[in-house]
Amino acid sequence: MNRNEFIRRSALAAVGTWLIPDFVKAYERDQINTFRTNDKVLVIVQFSGGNDGLNTLIPFRNDIYYRERPKLAIPETKVLKLTDELALHPALEKLRSWYDQGYFRFLNNVGYPNPDRSHFRSMDIWHTASDASEYRQTGWIGRYLDAQCSGTCQPYQALEIDDQLSLSMKGERVKGLAVSDPKRLYQQTKNPFYQELARANHEAYANVDYLYKTLAETLSSSAYIHAKTDVTSTTASYPTHELGRRLKTVADFIRSGVDSNVYYVSHGSFDTHVNQQPKQEQLLRQYAEALDVFMQDLKAQHKLDKVLVLTFSEFGRRVKQNASNGTDHGTANCVFLAGGNLALDRQYQAVPDLSDLDQGDLKYKVDFRDLYATLLDHWLGINSVSVLGKPFPGLKLA
Amino acid sequence: MKNTLIQLKHLYQRAGFGASPAMLQQASRHSVRRAVQDLFDDAQTPRPLHVVDPQRVGYSRKVLLEMVLQKGPLSEEQKKQYIRQIDQENRELIGDLNYAWITQMASGTSVLREKMTLFWHGHFACRSLNPTFVQRQNNTIRQHALGKFGDLLQAVAQDPAMLQFLNNQQNRKQSPNENFAREVMELFTLGRGHYSEQDIKEAARTFTGWGFNREGTFEIRKNQHDIGTKTIFGKTGPFDGSDTLSLILERPETAPFLVTKIYRYFVNDRPDPQIIQPLAAGFRKKDYDISWLMHEILTSDWFYRPENIGVNIKSPVELLVGFQRQLGLNFGQKQAVLYVQKALDQVLFYPPNVAGWPGGATWIDSSSLLLRMKLPEIILQAAQLNFKAKADGDVNTDYLAKRSNKPFLQTQFDWEAFAQPFAGLSTEALLDALSTYLLARPLLPSQRDLLLKHRKNNDLQDFTLGILTLPEYQLC
């Protein structure tokens, strides 16, 4: 069943009195292609608050690491060794076998020039893919939507599993949709007053139009998602914590064939200035548990090669631990890729150089915008220059 | 009469935060010009925020800690405990400042100055974890908000919050830090493309040594200040920071940059160069007198043209304060007010970055629109709030995202008092009157029919809620 038929049959039937707003009619009529560029999916997991990369991907052969972190360093006997020099935090044990099978991979020393150590600014930079000295008002996934269908994309084509939408999801012409619970969103949007309002005439002023367009798209996106996912729910048993619930929702969307290439979830808070160990351990364990089930679920559906999970944080933390058994804001960090058959050259897996620091922080070797460019060009199948605004050479594939 | 009412509504909405029906009735006995004059008269005297005792916390966190240490020898654990306590107190105080300012904006006194302060708060966007600095900067901005822009610029540049935020404490002769010099040109005065990288490098040298002492008082640290010759915008001399600010004000690009931003905020977010150009020329000629500029705008014919009425999207703060001003309600508790700001992406004292809130259409996406439309019910009927604001992972701002299920349970709203101006009106006349007072532009027949159709058992409450739910209510 193609998308047009789908709208006619399920959305109309399921929503009952729902009348398709004008903009939907317009693109049905014009047969504008808003289908996905390909069948690949990118899931982004954001570690909010600045995850300590050195205690996540541990340089267990490095004396400086143990010297600078007398209380926080993880002893070699406890780490999960991946290579001769790097190992995972023990809480990530469930990801070990995925690593061995090539489904869980890492990049190291990822960052950007002139790093900013403020959460908000650094997160902005990751969301907008800007330079450190530049302020952009749109996010890279939002601009991906802008570029993908010349402004006719629907919000549900990039879904954030949350109530509030991140800057990364906001484009100039199209913004993604934040939905934490499709049923609850649907309950809210099927309100007859909203429905009739969306169809009622309004004045033709720019911002009025924009508000009504947003309303109509929200209602139709919510109806679409609801109709798509109402029937099937995954049988895999996800952990009951928030990240588990969020990845389960993503799996439901993927399983039911929602026309979306991008999903976004957040996990945190990793801002571990004080007594880092138990907090980070808990968050990493939740991540490993949830991602493990998610990948098993996709594998059972034969979709694991089509879904790539990117995990990042706005910065890593200082090499030297602080006086409160925590770590302060740092710079370059590790990034994880899981699932999807996109493999990067091993040169990006280098051990961090703890003897060559910038004010106590790691120097980046890989610009995250090169990673974005590679994901756009080689995974989402869209010209990265149209999204990033300027050419980035991208990363070498394996 | 009708015409005056539309213009007054527009004036109060843009120069303030809206007005109640009773107040609009009262004001429409006089001319719009008189109302403008009253706004200026009323804004004469700044009302500074007084939440934080400057004596108690006129210090940085470091100094406070030293004071704690003077109490005697402390264990590591006790020290940490004190730091956590101070941090916690500071966060609470910044939250208190936020609520105090919201309350002041809604009080209806000095509204033009408060609105202007809000504008400059976004223009000179800055974050500080020190509540004394936050309060002081806000009061500095308020003091100069309607004065000469040059004075405002100078005062903000020498204010500890900004010196700290843009790293000027680290700007020393031996290793200049360009952060402040760059942002002052790019974001506060000239705009991108109107200066060279060399101008920034040289300007950074003029600000070397600018900093604040332990008490937070501005000082120029002589041994860190570069007294050498600098060349900025083609002019050469042994300039200091104040000279740089004056040189910036001499540039022709500064007035158009500022006036465009003010025009977009107060008039229409789509700028009209035909109007902006002469206005900017006048602004420069009047020595950047902000009161002159605002008076020109608020008394011009074009300000009241239909194409400028009801076309700008309210910021979350304007929306929140507007509920209070228009309906005469009292939120009655701080956390709910902080929470809504967090959920709608505008928390006072926490701008996203030094560029401030981008505003306009960026306020609205699917989630924020649905929440804004639901908000009247959440506030007026203490309805459940099914929305989880995103925590941004920072221990210093986590408290903003805390909420209860029915956050506005303590809100006081007197329906009877609100209803007084509408006494005796029957259904349709009541709807027309309510929408006239609450919306910037007239209802369309289709929306009128919709509101009539959806009324249940209490016309006044159903219509009021319905009107506040319309997407048009998001506009001002």
CSV table of C-alpha atoms in Angstrom, one decimal, chain A:
chain,number,residue,atom,x,y,z
A,1,MET,CA,0.0,0.0,0.0
A,2,ASN,CA,1.5,3.3,-0.9
A,3,ARG,CA,1.4,6.4,1.1
A,4,ASN,CA,-1.5,8.1,-0.7
A,5,GLU,CA,-3.6,5.0,-0.4
A,6,PHE,CA,-2.6,4.8,3.2
A,7,ILE,CA,-3.8,8.3,4.0
A,8,ARG,CA,-7.1,7.6,2.3
A,9,ARG,CA,-7.7,4.3,3.9
A,10,SER,CA,-6.3,4.3,7.4
A,11,ALA,CA,-6.1,7.9,8.4
A,12,LEU,CA,-9.5,8.7,7.1
A,13,ALA,CA,-11.1,5.6,8.3
A,14,ALA,CA,-9.4,5.6,11.7
A,15,VAL,CA,-10.0,9.2,12.5
A,16,GLY,CA,-13.6,9.2,11.4
A,17,THR,CA,-14.8,12.8,11.0
A,18,TRP,CA,-11.3,13.9,10.2
A,19,LEU,CA,-11.1,15.8,7.0
A,20,ILE,CA,-7.7,16.0,5.3
A,21,PRO,CA,-6.4,19.6,5.5
A,22,ASP,CA,-5.7,21.5,2.3
A,23,PHE,CA,-2.0,21.0,2.4
A,24,VAL,CA,-2.4,17.3,2.4
A,25,LYS,CA,-4.8,17.4,-0.5
A,26,ALA,CA,-2.3,19.7,-2.4
A,27,TYR,CA,0.5,17.2,-2.3
A,28,GLU,CA,-1.7,14.3,-3.0
A,29,ARG,CA,-2.9,16.1,-6.1
A,30,ASP,CA,0.5,17.1,-7.2
A,31,GLN,CA,2.0,13.7,-6.4
A,32,ILE,CA,4.9,15.4,-4.7
A,33,ASN,CA,7.2,12.7,-3.4
A,34,THR,CA,7.5,12.9,0.3
A,35,PHE,CA,8.6,9.3,0.6
A,36,ARG,CA,11.8,8.5,2.4
A,37,THR,CA,15.0,8.9,0.4
A,38,ASN,CA,15.8,5.3,1.2
A,39,ASP,CA,14.9,2.6,3.6
A,40,LYS,CA,17.7,3.4,6.1
A,41,VAL,CA,17.0,4.7,9.6
A,42,LEU,CA,19.2,6.8,11.8
A,43,VAL,CA,18.6,6.7,15.5
A,44,ILE,CA,20.3,9.4,17.5
A,45,VAL,CA,20.9,8.9,21.2
A,46,GLN,CA,22.0,12.0,23.1
A,47,PHE,CA,23.8,11.7,26.3
A,48,SER,CA,22.8,14.9,28.0
A,49,GLY,CA,25.1,16.7,30.4
A,50,GLY,CA,28.5,15.7,29.1
A,51,ASN,CA,29.4,12.0,29.5
A,52,ASP,CA,32.8,11.2,30.8
A,53,GLY,CA,34.3,9.5,27.7
A,54,LEU,CA,37.5,8.5,29.4
A,55,ASN,CA,35.6,6.3,31.9
A,56,THR,CA,33.4,5.0,29.1
A,57,LEU,CA,36.0,4.0,26.6
A,58,ILE,CA,38.9,3.4,28.9
A,59,PRO,CA,42.6,3.8,28.0
A,60,PHE,CA,43.5,1.0,30.4
A,61,ARG,CA,47.2,0.9,29.5
A,62,ASN,CA,47.7,4.6,30.1
A,63,ASP,CA,49.6,5.6,33.3
A,64,ILE,CA,48.5,9.2,33.1
A,65,TYR,CA,44.8,8.0,33.2
A,66,TYR,CA,45.4,6.2,36.5
A,67,ARG,CA,47.6,9.0,37.9
A,68,GLU,CA,45.1,11.8,37.2
A,69,ARG,CA,42.1,9.8,38.5
A,70,PRO,CA,43.3,8.2,41.7
A,71,LYS,CA,39.7,7.5,42.9
A,72,LEU,CA,37.8,7.5,39.6
A,73,ALA,CA,39.9,5.4,37.3
A,74,ILE,CA,38.5,1.9,36.6
A,75,PRO,CA,41.1,-0.8,37.4
A,76,GLU,CA,42.3,-2.9,34.5
A,77,THR,CA,41.0,-6.0,36.1
A,78,LYS,CA,37.4,-4.7,35.8
A,79,VAL,CA,37.3,-3.2,32.3
A,80,LEU,CA,35.9,-4.9,29.2
A,81,LYS,CA,38.8,-5.0,26.8
A,82,LEU,CA,38.0,-4.2,23.2
A,83,THR,CA,41.5,-3.6,21.8
A,84,ASP,CA,45.0,-3.8,23.1
A,85,GLU,CA,44.6,-0.3,24.6
A,86,LEU,CA,40.9,0.5,24.9
A,87,ALA,CA,38.2,-1.1,27.0
A,88,LEU,CA,34.5,-0.5,27.8
A,89,HIS,CA,33.1,0.5,31.2
A,90,PRO,CA,32.0,-2.7,32.9
A,91,ALA,CA,28.4,-1.5,33.0
A,92,LEU,CA,28.4,-1.8,29.2
A,93,GLU,CA,28.8,-5.5,29.3
A,94,LYS,CA,25.6,-6.2,27.3
A,95,LEU,CA,27.2,-4.5,24.4
A,96,ARG,CA,30.3,-6.6,24.4
A,97,SER,CA,29.0,-9.4,22.2
A,98,TRP,CA,27.6,-6.8,19.7
A,99,TYR,CA,31.1,-5.4,19.5
A,100,ASP,CA,32.5,-8.8,18.8
A,101,GLN,CA,30.0,-9.3,16.0
A,102,GLY,CA,30.8,-5.8,14.5
A,103,TYR,CA,27.4,-4.3,15.4
A,104,PHE,CA,28.8,-1.9,18.1
A,105,ARG,CA,31.6,0.3,17.0
A,106,PHE,CA,33.3,3.4,18.4
A,107,LEU,CA,35.1,6.6,17.2
A,108,ASN,CA,37.4,8.4,19.5
A,109,ASN,CA,38.6,11.9,20.0
A,110,VAL,CA,35.6,13.4,18.4
A,111,GLY,CA,35.0,17.2,18.9
A,112,TYR,CA,35.4,20.5,17.1
A,113,PRO,CA,37.8,23.4,16.9
A,114,ASN,CA,37.8,26.0,19.8
A,115,PRO,CA,35.6,23.8,22.0
A,116,ASP,CA,33.1,25.5,24.3
A,117,ARG,CA,32.8,24.1,27.8
A,118,SER,CA,29.2,25.3,28.5
A,119,HIS,CA,26.5,22.6,28.2
A,120,PHE,CA,24.1,24.9,26.3
A,121,ARG,CA,26.6,26.3,23.9
A,122,SER,CA,28.3,23.0,23.2
A,123,MET,CA,25.0,21.2,22.8
A,124,ASP,CA,23.9,24.0,20.4
A,125,ILE,CA,27.0,23.5,18.4
A,126,TRP,CA,26.3,19.7,18.1
A,127,HIS,CA,22.7,20.4,17.3
A,128,THR,CA,23.2,23.1,14.7
A,129,ALA,CA,26.5,21.7,13.3
A,130,SER,CA,27.9,25.3,13.5
A,131,ASP,CA,31.4,26.5,14.1
A,132,ALA,CA,32.1,27.5,17.7
A,133,SER,CA,32.0,31.2,16.8
A,134,GLU,CA,28.7,30.9,14.8
A,135,TYR,CA,25.1,31.0,16.0
A,136,ARG,CA,22.7,29.1,13.8
A,137,GLN,CA,18.9,28.9,14.5
A,138,THR,CA,18.3,25.6,12.8
A,139,GLY,CA,19.4,22.1,13.6
A,140,TRP,CA,21.1,19.6,11.3
A,141,ILE,CA,18.2,17.1,11.2
A,142,GLY,CA,15.7,20.0,10.6
A,143,ARG,CA,17.8,21.1,7.7
A,144,TYR,CA,17.9,17.5,6.5
A,145,LEU,CA,14.1,17.7,6.4
A,146,ASP,CA,14.3,21.0,4.6
A,147,ALA,CA,16.6,19.6,1.9
A,148,GLN,CA,15.0,16.2,1.6
A,149,CYS,CA,11.6,17.2,0.3
A,150,SER,CA,12.0,20.9,-0.7
A,151,GLY,CA,10.0,22.0,2.3
A,152,THR,CA,7.1,19.6,1.8
A,153,CYS,CA,8.3,17.1,4.4
A,154,GLN,CA,5.9,16.3,7.2
A,155,PRO,CA,6.9,16.6,10.9
A,156,TYR,CA,6.6,12.9,11.5
A,157,GLN,CA,9.5,12.3,9.0
A,158,ALA,CA,11.9,13.0,11.9
A,159,LEU,CA,10.6,11.9,15.3
A,160,GLU,CA,11.9,12.8,18.7
A,161,ILE,CA,10.7,10.5,21.5
A,162,ASP,CA,10.1,13.3,24.0
A,163,ASP,CA,7.5,16.0,24.8
A,164,GLN,CA,9.8,18.9,23.9
A,165,LEU,CA,11.5,19.3,20.5
A,166,SER,CA,15.3,19.7,20.4
A,167,LEU,CA,17.0,22.4,18.3
A,168,SER,CA,18.6,19.7,16.1
A,169,MET,CA,15.1,18.8,14.8
A,170,LYS,CA,14.1,22.3,13.8
A,171,GLY,CA,14.6,23.3,10.2
A,172,GLU,CA,13.8,26.5,8.5
A,173,ARG,CA,10.7,25.3,6.7
A,174,VAL,CA,10.0,22.0,8.5
A,175,LYS,CA,10.4,21.0,12.1
A,176,GLY,CA,10.3,17.4,13.3
A,177,LEU,CA,7.7,16.1,15.7
A,178,ALA,CA,8.2,15.4,19.4
A,179,VAL,CA,6.0,12.5,20.5
A,180,SER,CA,6.7,10.8,23.8
A,181,ASP,CA,3.6,8.6,23.7
A,182,PRO,CA,1.7,8.3,20.4
A,183,LYS,CA,-1.6,7.3,22.1
A,184,ARG,CA,-1.5,10.3,24.5
A,185,LEU,CA,-0.6,12.7,21.6
A,186,TYR,CA,-3.5,11.3,19.6
A,187,GLN,CA,-5.9,11.7,22.5
A,188,GLN,CA,-4.9,15.3,22.8
A,189,THR,CA,-5.1,16.1,19.1
A,190,LYS,CA,-8.4,14.4,18.3
A,191,ASN,CA,-10.1,17.1,20.3
A,192,PRO,CA,-13.0,18.1,18.1
A,193,PHE,CA,-12.3,21.8,18.7
A,194,TYR,CA,-8.8,21.5,17.5
A,195,GLN,CA,-9.9,19.4,14.5
A,196,GLU,CA,-12.5,21.9,13.4
A,197,LEU,CA,-10.2,24.8,14.1
A,198,ALA,CA,-7.5,23.4,11.8
A,199,ARG,CA,-10.1,23.4,9.0
A,200,ALA,CA,-11.6,26.7,9.7
A,201,ASN,CA,-10.6,29.7,7.7
A,202,HIS,CA,-8.0,32.0,9.0
A,203,GLU,CA,-6.6,35.3,7.9
A,204,ALA,CA,-3.7,35.1,5.4
A,205,TYR,CA,-1.0,36.8,7.4
A,206,ALA,CA,2.4,35.1,7.5
A,207,ASN,CA,2.5,34.1,11.1
A,208,VAL,CA,-1.2,33.2,11.3
A,209,ASP,CA,-0.6,30.9,8.3
A,210,TYR,CA,2.4,29.4,10.0
A,211,LEU,CA,0.4,28.7,13.2
A,212,TYR,CA,-2.4,27.0,11.3
A,213,LYS,CA,-0.1,25.1,9.2
A,214,THR,CA,1.7,23.8,12.3
A,215,LEU,CA,-1.6,22.9,13.9
A,216,ALA,CA,-2.8,21.1,10.8
A,217,GLU,CA,0.4,19.2,10.4
A,218,THR,CA,0.5,18.3,14.1
A,219,LEU,CA,-3.0,16.9,13.9
A,220,SER,CA,-2.4,15.0,10.7
A,221,SER,CA,1.0,13.7,11.8
A,222,SER,CA,-0.4,12.5,15.1
A,223,ALA,CA,-3.3,10.8,13.3
A,224,TYR,CA,-0.9,9.2,10.9
A,225,ILE,CA,1.4,7.9,13.6
A,226,HIS,CA,-1.5,6.7,15.7
A,227,ALA,CA,-3.1,4.8,12.8
A,228,LYS,CA,0.2,3.3,11.8
A,229,THR,CA,1.2,2.1,15.3
A,230,ASP,CA,-2.2,1.3,16.8
A,231,VAL,CA,-2.1,-2.3,15.5
A,232,THR,CA,1.3,-3.6,16.3
A,233,SER,CA,3.5,-3.3,19.3
A,234,THR,CA,6.8,-5.1,19.8
A,235,THR,CA,6.9,-8.3,21.8
A,236,ALA,CA,10.5,-7.9,22.9
A,237,SER,CA,10.8,-7.1,26.6
A,238,TYR,CA,12.4,-3.7,27.1
A,239,PRO,CA,13.7,-2.4,30.4
A,240,THR,CA,11.1,-0.3,32.1
A,241,HIS,CA,13.3,2.8,32.6
A,242,GLU,CA,12.8,5.9,30.5
A,243,LEU,CA,15.5,5.1,27.8
A,244,GLY,CA,14.1,1.6,27.5
A,245,ARG,CA,10.6,3.0,27.0
A,246,ARG,CA,11.9,5.4,24.4
A,247,LEU,CA,13.8,2.9,22.4
A,248,LYS,CA,10.8,0.6,22.5
A,249,THR,CA,8.7,3.4,21.0
A,250,VAL,CA,11.3,3.8,18.3
A,251,ALA,CA,11.2,0.1,17.6
A,252,ASP,CA,7.4,0.3,17.3
A,253,PHE,CA,7.6,3.1,14.8
A,254,ILE,CA,10.2,1.2,12.8
A,255,ARG,CA,8.3,-2.1,12.9
A,256,SER,CA,5.1,-0.5,11.8
A,257,GLY,CA,6.8,1.2,8.8
A,258,VAL,CA,6.3,4.8,9.8
A,259,ASP,CA,7.7,7.0,7.0
A,260,SER,CA,10.6,8.4,9.0
A,261,ASN,CA,14.3,8.1,8.5
A,262,VAL,CA,15.4,9.8,11.7
A,263,TYR,CA,14.6,9.2,15.4
A,264,TYR,CA,16.0,11.1,18.3
A,265,VAL,CA,16.1,10.2,22.0
A,266,SER,CA,17.9,11.7,25.0
A,267,HIS,CA,19.4,10.0,28.1
A,268,GLY,CA,20.9,11.6,31.2
A,269,SER,CA,21.9,13.5,33.1
A,270,PHE,CA,25.6,12.8,32.8
A,271,ASP,CA,26.7,16.1,34.5
A,272,THR,CA,28.8,14.3,37.1
A,273,HIS,CA,30.7,17.0,39.0
A,274,VAL,CA,30.2,15.2,42.3
A,275,ASN,CA,30.5,11.5,43.1
A,276,GLN,CA,30.5,10.4,39.5
A,277,GLN,CA,30.9,6.7,39.8
A,278,PRO,CA,27.5,5.4,40.8
A,279,LYS,CA,25.6,7.9,38.6
A,280,GLN,CA,27.6,7.2,35.4
A,281,GLU,CA,27.5,3.4,36.1
A,282,GLN,CA,23.7,3.5,36.4
A,283,LEU,CA,23.2,5.6,33.2
A,284,LEU,CA,25.6,3.5,31.1
A,285,ARG,CA,24.0,0.3,32.4
A,286,GLN,CA,20.6,1.5,31.3
A,287,TYR,CA,22.0,2.5,28.0
A,288,ALA,CA,23.5,-1.0,27.4
A,289,GLU,CA,20.4,-2.8,28.5
A,290,ALA,CA,18.1,-0.8,26.3
A,291,LEU,CA,20.3,-0.8,23.3
A,292,ASP,CA,20.9,-4.6,23.6
A,293,VAL,CA,17.2,-5.3,23.6
A,294,PHE,CA,16.7,-2.8,20.8
A,295,MET,CA,19.2,-4.5,18.6
A,296,GLN,CA,17.9,-7.9,19.3
A,297,ASP,CA,14.5,-6.7,18.4
A,298,LEU,CA,15.7,-5.3,15.1
A,299,LYS,CA,17.7,-8.4,14.4
A,300,ALA,CA,14.6,-10.6,14.8
A,301,GLN,CA,12.9,-8.3,12.3
A,302,HIS,CA,15.8,-8.6,10.0
A,303,LYS,CA,16.2,-4.8,10.1
A,304,LEU,CA,19.5,-4.5,12.0
A,305,ASP,CA,21.4,-3.6,8.9
A,306,LYS,CA,19.0,-0.9,8.0
A,307,VAL,CA,19.2,0.9,11.4
A,308,LEU,CA,22.2,2.9,12.6
A,309,VAL,CA,22.3,4.2,16.1
A,310,LEU,CA,24.6,7.2,16.8
A,311,THR,CA,25.4,8.0,20.4
A,312,PHE,CA,27.0,11.3,21.3
A,313,SER,CA,27.4,13.8,24.2
A,314,GLU,CA,28.0,17.5,24.0
A,315,PHE,CA,31.5,17.1,25.5
A,316,GLY,CA,33.7,14.7,27.4
A,317,ARG,CA,35.1,15.6,30.8
A,318,ARG,CA,38.4,16.8,32.1
A,319,VAL,CA,41.3,14.2,32.3
A,320,LYS,CA,42.0,15.0,35.9
A,321,GLN,CA,39.3,14.2,38.4
A,322,ASN,CA,38.1,17.0,40.8
A,323,ALA,CA,38.1,17.1,44.6
A,324,SER,CA,34.5,15.8,44.8
A,325,ASN,CA,35.2,12.5,43.1
A,326,GLY,CA,33.7,13.9,39.9
A,327,THR,CA,34.9,15.4,36.7
A,328,ASP,CA,34.4,18.9,35.3
A,329,HIS,CA,33.5,19.9,31.7
A,330,GLY,CA,36.0,18.9,29.0
A,331,THR,CA,36.2,18.6,25.3
A,332,ALA,CA,36.7,15.7,22.8
A,333,ASN,CA,34.8,12.5,23.4
A,334,CYS,CA,34.0,9.1,22.1
A,335,VAL,CA,31.0,8.5,19.9
A,336,PHE,CA,29.3,5.1,19.3
A,337,LEU,CA,27.8,3.6,16.2
A,338,ALA,CA,25.6,0.6,16.5
A,339,GLY,CA,23.7,-1.6,14.1
A,340,GLY,CA,23.7,-0.5,10.4
A,341,ASN,CA,26.3,-1.7,8.0
A,342,LEU,CA,28.3,1.5,7.9
A,343,ALA,CA,31.8,0.9,9.0
A,344,LEU,CA,34.5,3.6,9.3
A,345,ASP,CA,38.2,3.4,8.9
A,346,ARG,CA,40.1,2.3,12.0
A,347,GLN,CA,42.2,5.5,12.2
A,348,TYR,CA,39.2,7.1,14.0
A,349,GLN,CA,39.6,4.6,16.9
A,350,ALA,CA,42.9,6.1,18.1
A,351,VAL,CA,43.7,6.1,21.8
A,352,PRO,CA,43.4,9.6,23.3
A,353,ASP,CA,46.8,11.3,23.8
A,354,LEU,CA,46.8,12.2,27.5
A,355,SER,CA,50.2,13.8,27.3
A,356,ASP,CA,49.2,16.5,24.8
A,357,LEU,CA,46.3,18.4,26.4
A,358,ASP,CA,44.7,21.8,26.0
A,359,GLN,CA,44.1,23.3,29.4
A,360,GLY,CA,43.8,19.8,30.9
A,361,ASP,CA,41.4,18.7,28.1
A,362,LEU,CA,41.8,16.3,25.2
A,363,LYS,CA,42.5,17.7,21.8
A,364,TYR,CA,40.0,16.6,19.2
A,365,LYS,CA,41.1,14.6,16.1
A,366,VAL,CA,37.8,14.0,14.4
A,367,ASP,CA,35.4,16.9,13.7
A,368,PHE,CA,31.9,15.7,14.4
A,369,ARG,CA,30.7,17.6,11.3
A,370,ASP,CA,32.8,15.1,9.2
A,371,LEU,CA,30.9,12.3,10.9
A,372,TYR,CA,27.6,14.1,10.2
A,373,ALA,CA,28.6,14.6,6.5
A,374,THR,CA,29.4,10.9,6.2
A,375,LEU,CA,26.0,9.9,7.8
A,376,LEU,CA,24.2,12.3,5.5
A,377,ASP,CA,26.0,11.3,2.3
A,378,HIS,CA,26.5,7.6,2.9
A,379,TRP,CA,23.6,6.6,5.2
A,380,LEU,CA,20.7,9.0,4.7
A,381,GLY,CA,21.6,9.4,1.0
A,382,ILE,CA,21.4,13.2,0.9
A,383,ASN,CA,24.0,15.7,-0.2
A,384,SER,CA,25.7,16.8,3.0
A,385,VAL,CA,26.5,20.3,1.7
A,386,SER,CA,22.8,21.0,1.4
A,387,VAL,CA,22.4,20.3,5.1
A,388,LEU,CA,25.7,21.5,6.6
A,389,GLY,CA,25.9,24.6,4.5
A,390,LYS,CA,29.5,24.0,3.5
A,391,PRO,CA,31.6,21.0,2.3
A,392,PHE,CA,33.1,18.7,4.9
A,393,PRO,CA,35.4,16.0,3.6
A,394,GLY,CA,33.7,13.3,5.6
A,395,LEU,CA,35.3,10.3,7.1
A,396,LYS,CA,37.0,7.4,5.3
A,397,LEU,CA,34.8,4.3,5.2
A,398,ALA,CA,36.3,0.9,6.0
